[in-house]
Tab-separated table of C-alpha atoms in Angstrom:
chain	number	residue	atom	x	y	z
A	1	UNK	CA	-37.489	20.324	-7.067
A	2	UNK	CA	-36.293	19.736	-3.985
A	3	UNK	CA	-34.855	16.381	-5.180
A	4	UNK	CA	-33.472	18.096	-8.312
A	5	UNK	CA	-31.321	20.511	-5.911
A	6	UNK	CA	-30.002	17.651	-4.384
A	7	UNK	CA	-29.293	15.334	-7.471
A	8	UNK	CA	-27.256	18.450	-8.442
A	9	UNK	CA	-25.875	18.977	-5.390
A	10	UNK	CA	-24.564	15.596	-5.512
A	11	UNK	CA	-22.788	16.152	-8.711
A	12	UNK	CA	-20.730	19.471	-7.719
A	13	UNK	CA	-19.691	17.517	-4.874
A	14	UNK	CA	-18.018	14.652	-7.432
A	15	UNK	CA	-16.715	17.740	-8.719
A	16	UNK	CA	-15.213	19.785	-6.153
A	17	UNK	CA	-11.686	19.591	-3.933
A	18	UNK	CA	-11.863	16.923	-0.903
A	19	UNK	CA	-10.626	19.575	2.007
A	20	UNK	CA	-11.345	19.180	5.204
A	21	UNK	CA	-10.899	23.016	6.745
A	22	UNK	CA	-9.871	22.139	10.027
A	23	UNK	CA	-7.964	23.710	13.706
A	24	UNK	CA	-5.385	21.178	13.989
A	25	UNK	CA	-2.865	19.657	10.933
A	26	UNK	CA	-1.893	16.665	10.878
A	27	UNK	CA	1.049	16.884	12.170
A	28	UNK	CA	2.316	13.072	11.653
A	29	UNK	CA	0.765	11.464	9.349
A	30	UNK	CA	0.674	8.072	8.776
A	31	UNK	CA	0.764	7.696	4.669
A	32	UNK	CA	1.341	10.919	1.770
A	33	UNK	CA	-1.151	12.755	0.330
A	34	UNK	CA	-0.993	14.749	-2.734
A	35	UNK	CA	0.830	14.382	-5.604
A	36	UNK	CA	2.756	12.069	-4.076
A	37	UNK	CA	0.208	9.246	-2.623
A	38	UNK	CA	1.408	6.616	-4.213
A	39	UNK	CA	4.391	6.211	-1.664
A	40	UNK	CA	4.933	3.994	0.566
A	41	UNK	CA	9.083	3.325	0.166
A	42	UNK	CA	10.958	0.445	1.708
A	43	UNK	CA	6.964	0.036	3.840
A	44	UNK	CA	7.484	-4.013	4.809
A	45	UNK	CA	11.177	-4.268	4.590
A	46	UNK	CA	13.632	-4.599	7.124
A	47	UNK	CA	15.265	-1.881	10.007
A	48	UNK	CA	18.835	-1.152	8.700
A	49	UNK	CA	21.099	1.552	10.396
A	50	UNK	CA	23.488	3.782	9.014
A	51	UNK	CA	26.173	5.802	10.537
A	52	UNK	CA	28.656	6.711	7.509
A	53	UNK	CA	28.739	8.492	4.311
A	54	UNK	CA	29.888	4.579	2.873
A	55	UNK	CA	27.380	2.603	4.669
A	56	UNK	CA	24.507	5.265	3.996
A	57	UNK	CA	25.221	5.057	-0.314
A	58	UNK	CA	25.008	0.866	-0.497
A	59	UNK	CA	21.778	0.849	1.900
A	60	UNK	CA	19.958	3.639	-0.142
A	61	UNK	CA	21.337	1.888	-3.733
A	62	UNK	CA	20.423	-1.757	-3.040
A	63	UNK	CA	17.521	-3.321	-4.123
A	64	UNK	CA	14.041	-4.984	-2.403
A	65	UNK	CA	12.522	-3.139	0.139
A	66	UNK	CA	14.720	-1.618	3.465
A	67	UNK	CA	13.779	1.068	6.485
A	68	UNK	CA	16.619	3.248	6.517
A	69	UNK	CA	17.329	4.940	9.852
A	70	UNK	CA	20.902	7.554	9.402
A	71	UNK	CA	21.989	8.141	13.426
A	72	UNK	CA	25.199	10.773	13.815
A	73	UNK	CA	26.236	13.117	10.768
A	74	UNK	CA	27.426	11.939	7.842
A	75	UNK	CA	29.961	13.921	6.197
A	76	UNK	CA	29.653	14.260	2.260
A	77	UNK	CA	33.293	16.505	0.989
A	78	UNK	CA	34.721	17.158	-2.801
A	79	UNK	CA	33.328	14.775	-5.924
A	80	UNK	CA	31.082	12.625	-2.557
A	81	UNK	CA	27.446	13.595	-3.369
A	82	UNK	CA	25.368	9.876	-3.946
A	83	UNK	CA	24.065	9.866	-7.074
A	84	UNK	CA	22.017	6.486	-7.157
A	85	UNK	CA	18.745	4.835	-8.879
A	86	UNK	CA	16.886	4.224	-5.367
A	87	UNK	CA	13.546	2.777	-5.439
A	88	UNK	CA	11.908	1.263	-2.584
A	89	UNK	CA	13.586	2.760	0.412
A	90	UNK	CA	12.203	5.018	3.700
A	91	UNK	CA	14.991	7.189	5.018
A	92	UNK	CA	14.387	8.557	8.861
A	93	UNK	CA	17.065	10.699	10.462
A	94	UNK	CA	17.596	9.754	14.003
A	95	UNK	CA	16.631	12.276	16.231
A	96	UNK	CA	20.190	15.376	15.734
A	97	UNK	CA	20.918	13.127	12.261
A	98	UNK	CA	22.789	15.362	9.529
A	99	UNK	CA	24.184	14.673	6.384
A	100	UNK	CA	26.508	18.229	5.790
A	101	UNK	CA	28.144	19.168	2.297
A	102	UNK	CA	31.448	20.682	2.970
A	103	UNK	CA	31.720	20.895	-0.684
A	104	UNK	CA	31.155	24.673	-1.962
A	105	UNK	CA	32.100	24.081	-5.713
A	106	UNK	CA	30.271	23.227	-8.688
A	107	UNK	CA	28.152	18.989	-8.733
A	108	UNK	CA	28.660	20.047	-4.593
A	109	UNK	CA	25.884	18.403	-2.924
A	110	UNK	CA	24.492	15.777	-0.615
A	111	UNK	CA	22.468	13.237	-2.033
A	112	UNK	CA	20.956	13.575	-5.995
A	113	UNK	CA	17.808	10.744	-7.061
A	114	UNK	CA	19.134	9.630	-10.159
A	115	UNK	CA	17.323	8.145	-13.069
A	116	UNK	CA	14.605	5.226	-12.633
A	117	UNK	CA	14.277	6.562	-8.993
A	118	UNK	CA	10.969	6.022	-7.591
A	119	UNK	CA	8.751	5.020	-4.524
A	120	UNK	CA	10.948	6.804	-2.242
A	121	UNK	CA	10.120	8.312	1.157
A	122	UNK	CA	12.358	10.611	3.288
A	123	UNK	CA	12.026	11.440	6.716
A	124	UNK	CA	13.356	13.661	10.179
A	125	UNK	CA	16.984	14.327	8.230
A	126	UNK	CA	18.739	18.009	8.677
A	127	UNK	CA	20.441	18.437	4.941
A	128	UNK	CA	23.284	21.235	5.950
A	129	UNK	CA	25.317	22.276	2.531
A	130	UNK	CA	28.725	24.843	2.676
A	131	UNK	CA	26.785	28.186	2.026
A	132	UNK	CA	25.092	29.727	-1.289
A	133	UNK	CA	26.925	30.128	-4.011
A	134	UNK	CA	26.001	29.673	-7.695
A	135	UNK	CA	27.734	27.223	-9.482
A	136	UNK	CA	25.677	24.071	-9.528
A	137	UNK	CA	25.009	21.992	-6.266
A	138	UNK	CA	22.028	21.378	-4.143
A	139	UNK	CA	21.833	19.575	-0.775
A	140	UNK	CA	19.109	17.235	-2.149
A	141	UNK	CA	18.232	16.876	-5.503
A	142	UNK	CA	15.370	15.231	-7.616
A	143	UNK	CA	16.841	14.505	-10.774
A	144	UNK	CA	14.447	11.882	-11.981
A	145	UNK	CA	12.948	10.810	-8.945
A	146	UNK	CA	8.770	9.813	-9.358
A	147	UNK	CA	6.173	8.932	-6.298
A	148	UNK	CA	8.686	10.405	-4.023
A	149	UNK	CA	7.775	12.452	-0.399
A	150	UNK	CA	10.004	14.528	1.444
A	151	UNK	CA	8.880	15.055	4.941
A	152	UNK	CA	10.117	17.022	8.668
A	153	UNK	CA	13.280	17.109	7.290
A	154	UNK	CA	15.571	20.947	7.469
A	155	UNK	CA	17.226	22.318	4.760
A	156	UNK	CA	19.928	25.012	5.118
A	157	UNK	CA	22.557	26.362	2.542
A	158	UNK	CA	22.567	24.602	0.239
A	159	UNK	CA	24.886	25.620	-2.595
A	160	UNK	CA	23.021	26.403	-6.301
A	161	UNK	CA	19.626	25.672	-3.566
A	162	UNK	CA	18.428	23.787	-1.041
A	163	UNK	CA	16.162	21.199	-2.642
A	164	UNK	CA	15.314	21.104	-6.551
A	165	UNK	CA	13.462	18.701	-8.536
A	166	UNK	CA	13.987	18.502	-11.942
A	167	UNK	CA	14.094	16.671	-15.522
A	168	UNK	CA	12.491	13.434	-14.785
A	169	UNK	CA	11.109	14.486	-11.618
A	170	UNK	CA	7.853	14.029	-10.900
A	171	UNK	CA	4.338	13.078	-8.279
A	172	UNK	CA	6.297	14.762	-5.389
A	173	UNK	CA	4.226	15.372	-2.065
A	174	UNK	CA	6.340	17.790	0.403
A	175	UNK	CA	5.217	18.312	4.192
A	176	UNK	CA	6.452	19.465	7.384
A	177	UNK	CA	9.927	20.868	6.122
A	178	UNK	CA	12.211	23.880	7.216
A	179	UNK	CA	14.321	25.809	4.626
A	180	UNK	CA	16.879	28.398	5.360
A	181	UNK	CA	20.594	29.888	4.793
A	182	UNK	CA	22.511	30.660	8.146
A	183	UNK	CA	25.886	31.679	6.588
A	184	UNK	CA	26.835	34.558	4.035
A	185	UNK	CA	26.323	33.681	0.416
A	186	UNK	CA	29.634	33.667	-1.476
A	187	UNK	CA	29.696	35.502	-4.781
A	188	UNK	CA	31.055	35.610	-8.030
A	189	UNK	CA	29.447	32.705	-9.340
A	190	UNK	CA	29.463	31.161	-13.389
A	191	UNK	CA	25.670	31.886	-12.449
A	192	UNK	CA	25.997	35.035	-12.095
A	193	UNK	CA	24.108	35.807	-8.990
A	194	UNK	CA	25.947	36.715	-6.545
A	195	UNK	CA	23.078	35.885	-3.593
A	196	UNK	CA	22.180	33.134	-4.629
A	197	UNK	CA	19.782	31.985	-1.184
A	198	UNK	CA	17.347	30.446	-3.456
A	199	UNK	CA	15.824	27.230	-2.183
A	200	UNK	CA	13.609	25.344	-4.152
A	201	UNK	CA	13.810	25.022	-8.160
A	202	UNK	CA	11.001	22.861	-10.260
A	203	UNK	CA	12.506	22.426	-13.118
A	204	UNK	CA	15.912	23.679	-14.650
A	205	UNK	CA	14.300	25.112	-17.837
A	206	UNK	CA	11.765	25.434	-20.012
A	207	UNK	CA	11.786	22.016	-21.700
A	208	UNK	CA	13.069	20.134	-18.894
A	209	UNK	CA	9.718	18.247	-17.595
A	210	UNK	CA	8.955	14.973	-16.916
A	211	UNK	CA	7.192	12.382	-19.384
A	212	UNK	CA	3.838	13.542	-19.197
A	213	UNK	CA	5.219	17.109	-19.349
A	214	UNK	CA	4.290	18.461	-15.726
A	215	UNK	CA	6.229	18.499	-12.605
A	216	UNK	CA	3.129	17.412	-9.843
A	217	UNK	CA	4.495	18.665	-6.790
A	218	UNK	CA	2.203	19.731	-3.291
A	219	UNK	CA	4.169	21.686	-0.453
A	220	UNK	CA	1.989	21.894	2.444
A	221	UNK	CA	2.578	22.837	5.945
A	222	UNK	CA	6.696	23.945	5.035
A	223	UNK	CA	8.755	27.522	6.258
A	224	UNK	CA	10.728	29.082	4.711
A	225	UNK	CA	13.258	31.026	7.340
A	226	UNK	CA	15.257	33.313	7.985
A	227	UNK	CA	18.254	33.768	5.063
A	228	UNK	CA	16.254	32.645	2.078
A	229	UNK	CA	15.949	35.274	-0.634
A	230	UNK	CA	13.842	33.513	-3.404
A	231	UNK	CA	12.046	30.582	-5.032
A	232	UNK	CA	9.694	29.061	-2.765
A	233	UNK	CA	9.379	27.516	-4.809
A	234	UNK	CA	10.391	29.164	-8.204
A	235	UNK	CA	8.549	26.678	-10.786
A	236	UNK	CA	7.866	26.117	-15.332
A	237	UNK	CA	6.250	23.880	-16.500
A	238	UNK	CA	4.154	22.418	-12.953
A	239	UNK	CA	1.013	21.564	-11.692
A	240	UNK	CA	1.417	22.667	-7.763
A	241	UNK	CA	-0.595	23.429	-4.828
A	242	UNK	CA	1.081	24.728	-2.019
A	243	UNK	CA	-1.140	24.455	1.764
A	244	UNK	CA	-0.416	25.809	4.524
A	245	UNK	CA	2.845	27.637	4.412
A	246	UNK	CA	4.273	30.052	6.130
A	247	UNK	CA	6.916	32.362	4.482
A	248	UNK	CA	8.804	34.316	7.543
A	249	UNK	CA	12.601	35.379	6.366
A	250	UNK	CA	14.236	38.213	6.903
A	251	UNK	CA	15.956	38.804	3.479
A	252	UNK	CA	13.020	37.841	1.597
A	253	UNK	CA	12.412	39.434	-1.975
A	254	UNK	CA	10.230	36.576	-4.119
A	255	UNK	CA	8.269	34.084	-2.680
A	256	UNK	CA	6.631	31.641	-6.197
A	257	UNK	CA	8.318	32.488	-8.988
A	258	UNK	CA	7.194	31.114	-11.423
A	259	UNK	CA	6.996	30.721	-15.718
A	260	UNK	CA	4.884	28.657	-18.191
A	261	UNK	CA	7.079	26.844	-19.444
A	262	UNK	CA	6.799	25.229	-22.941
A	263	UNK	CA	3.624	23.277	-21.015
A	264	UNK	CA	2.390	25.449	-19.150
A	265	UNK	CA	2.302	26.174	-15.263
A	266	UNK	CA	-1.232	26.383	-13.577
A	267	UNK	CA	-0.488	26.806	-9.481
A	268	UNK	CA	-3.656	26.538	-6.388
A	269	UNK	CA	-1.752	28.269	-3.515
A	270	UNK	CA	-4.059	27.591	-0.334
A	271	UNK	CA	-4.237	29.008	3.212
A	272	UNK	CA	-0.934	30.124	3.215
A	273	UNK	CA	0.734	33.187	5.749
A	274	UNK	CA	3.359	34.935	4.063
A	275	UNK	CA	4.581	37.022	7.490
A	276	UNK	CA	8.110	38.681	5.676
A	277	UNK	CA	8.922	38.708	2.236
A	278	UNK	CA	8.973	41.203	-0.123
A	279	UNK	CA	6.820	40.011	-3.108
A	280	UNK	CA	4.727	37.170	-3.044
A	281	UNK	CA	3.753	36.258	-6.545
A	282	UNK	CA	6.421	37.010	-9.470
A	283	UNK	CA	4.698	35.326	-12.229
A	284	UNK	CA	6.748	37.307	-15.213
A	285	UNK	CA	9.100	35.167	-16.054
A	286	UNK	CA	7.958	33.734	-19.140
A	287	UNK	CA	4.811	32.814	-20.722
A	288	UNK	CA	0.893	33.289	-18.686
A	289	UNK	CA	1.010	30.967	-15.592
A	290	UNK	CA	-2.569	30.116	-13.970
A	291	UNK	CA	-2.315	31.251	-10.707
A	292	UNK	CA	-5.047	31.063	-7.914
A	293	UNK	CA	-4.596	32.421	-4.121
A	294	UNK	CA	-7.298	31.489	-1.937
A	295	UNK	CA	-7.211	31.692	1.680
A	296	UNK	CA	-4.088	33.336	2.003
A	297	UNK	CA	-3.511	36.851	4.213
A	298	UNK	CA	-1.735	37.970	1.243
A	299	UNK	CA	-2.295	38.164	-2.878
A	300	UNK	CA	-5.349	36.014	-2.908
A	301	UNK	CA	-7.087	36.248	-6.345
A	302	UNK	CA	-6.978	35.305	-9.969
A	303	UNK	CA	-3.576	35.607	-12.606
A	304	UNK	CA	-3.879	35.034	-15.594
A	305	UNK	CA	-7.115	33.616	-15.356
A	306	UNK	CA	-6.422	31.271	-12.773
A	307	UNK	CA	-6.385	27.260	-12.132
A	308	UNK	CA	-8.994	24.695	-10.010
A	309	UNK	CA	-8.249	23.601	-6.499
A	310	UNK	CA	-6.577	19.791	-7.309
A	311	UNK	CA	-9.127	17.168	-6.341
A	312	UNK	CA	-7.397	15.013	-4.205
A	313	UNK	CA	-8.214	14.589	-0.030
A	314	UNK	CA	-6.606	16.980	2.355
A	315	UNK	CA	-6.374	18.828	5.801
A	316	UNK	CA	-6.182	22.820	5.818
A	317	UNK	CA	-6.286	24.859	8.012
A	318	UNK	CA	-7.023	28.946	8.284
A	319	UNK	CA	-3.591	30.784	7.184
A	320	UNK	CA	-3.924	32.358	11.230
A	321	UNK	CA	-3.418	29.309	12.491
A	322	UNK	CA	0.075	28.716	10.323
A	323	UNK	CA	2.516	30.225	12.102
A	324	UNK	CA	1.540	29.069	15.464
A	325	UNK	CA	1.201	24.551	14.051
A	326	UNK	CA	4.186	25.486	11.322
A	327	UNK	CA	6.316	26.499	14.313
A	328	UNK	CA	5.420	24.731	16.976
A	329	UNK	CA	6.869	21.463	18.197
A	330	UNK	CA	5.900	18.898	16.191
A	331	UNK	CA	5.921	21.064	13.715
A	332	UNK	CA	8.048	21.689	10.246
A	333	UNK	CA	11.697	20.844	10.101
A	334	UNK	CA	13.548	17.452	11.899
A	335	UNK	CA	11.360	17.294	15.298
A	336	UNK	CA	10.067	13.606	15.031
A	337	UNK	CA	10.867	11.316	17.772
A	338	UNK	CA	12.309	7.181	15.700
A	339	UNK	CA	11.737	3.733	17.220
A	340	UNK	CA	15.086	2.128	16.095
A	341	UNK	CA	13.473	-0.697	15.834
A	342	UNK	CA	10.198	-0.523	14.179
A	343	UNK	CA	11.256	3.283	12.034
A	344	UNK	CA	7.762	4.350	13.202
A	345	UNK	CA	7.889	8.113	13.783
A	346	UNK	CA	5.317	9.882	16.719
A	347	UNK	CA	5.721	13.560	18.343
A	348	UNK	CA	6.415	13.341	21.951
A	349	UNK	CA	8.733	12.179	24.319
A	350	UNK	CA	11.790	9.331	21.820
A	351	UNK	CA	11.145	6.217	22.177
A	352	UNK	CA	12.860	4.199	23.643
A	353	UNK	CA	13.709	0.691	20.917
A	354	UNK	CA	15.476	-1.689	24.044
A	355	UNK	CA	12.035	-3.743	25.420
A	356	UNK	CA	12.729	-3.500	29.231
A	357	UNK	CA	12.760	0.104	29.367
A	358	UNK	CA	9.356	1.929	29.524
A	359	UNK	CA	7.594	3.032	26.730
A	360	UNK	CA	7.194	7.009	26.237
A	361	UNK	CA	3.705	8.313	25.252
A	362	UNK	CA	3.099	9.663	22.708
A	363	UNK	CA	0.241	12.288	20.745
A	364	UNK	CA	0.681	10.687	17.236
A	365	UNK	CA	2.665	8.027	15.682
A	366	UNK	CA	3.113	6.671	12.045
A	367	UNK	CA	4.701	2.651	11.091
A	368	UNK	CA	5.286	4.899	7.660
């Protein structure tokens, strides 16, 4: 009987999610986990630094592996959104690097990953838009990018949204990012909303989906802060894992908004802290999206029968530790230090690029 129990236990381990409960989260990941875990970006490629929008547009669209460092503030005016096929690239912001859009118009924005984009890593960048206005346009749009990891970035004041995934975008991991709106919204947009401070959309319509039918996206250790009203995220045709996220918005109306879409939606929400938002979950946008919320401070339970945890390995912390972790000095946002010679990122003091200067100590580092 004892042997039988051991066999059953071993079989259960094979089908259970590989989740490690810890008190400290992985602030500086050496590689992505989750649905975007296959992204390696420009590993092995040369390191180049860009300081203008034109240099940025050329570098991200070039062929071959590359690590692209962004320095200073790059400005994107009307008609200057970079739309490109991006493949095998790692794009990292040096401390303080910003991509700024000044175009509060339809289709205004900063950067769109177009069809056939694949294997992209984006880290430590600040994306700043001109303010919410319901006429389309995003700080960052994954229109068809696959195998993508976005880590330790900040997104503010997108026109239609801060960071959306639509059309063929799939297999994406979004970790340690901060989303917010600092500028007042503009009313009168063609979309009908006078306050469109809606941050993150997954799928632009019930019939919009990637090749395999559903958007597979991991949102982990992210912070939706002041100014965000809705879409934290809003999804359809999706398979989502929301892990250790922090919602604390002074105007928060709805955090998670869901519909089934044509292909169904499954969302597993784990150990999240919904500190300041009126409604945690609105699954009434259409169809019967399946949702399970566990280990969080609010709304734990199943909706429409619930769904299962993902089977990939990951580290979770209790919801009570999320606020301190996400808002800490190496938490969500562009909080990393970057070695200008190698592109390696770390927590702690700045890493000097000159070999004649003493190297600084850091708590952890990653060469991705």
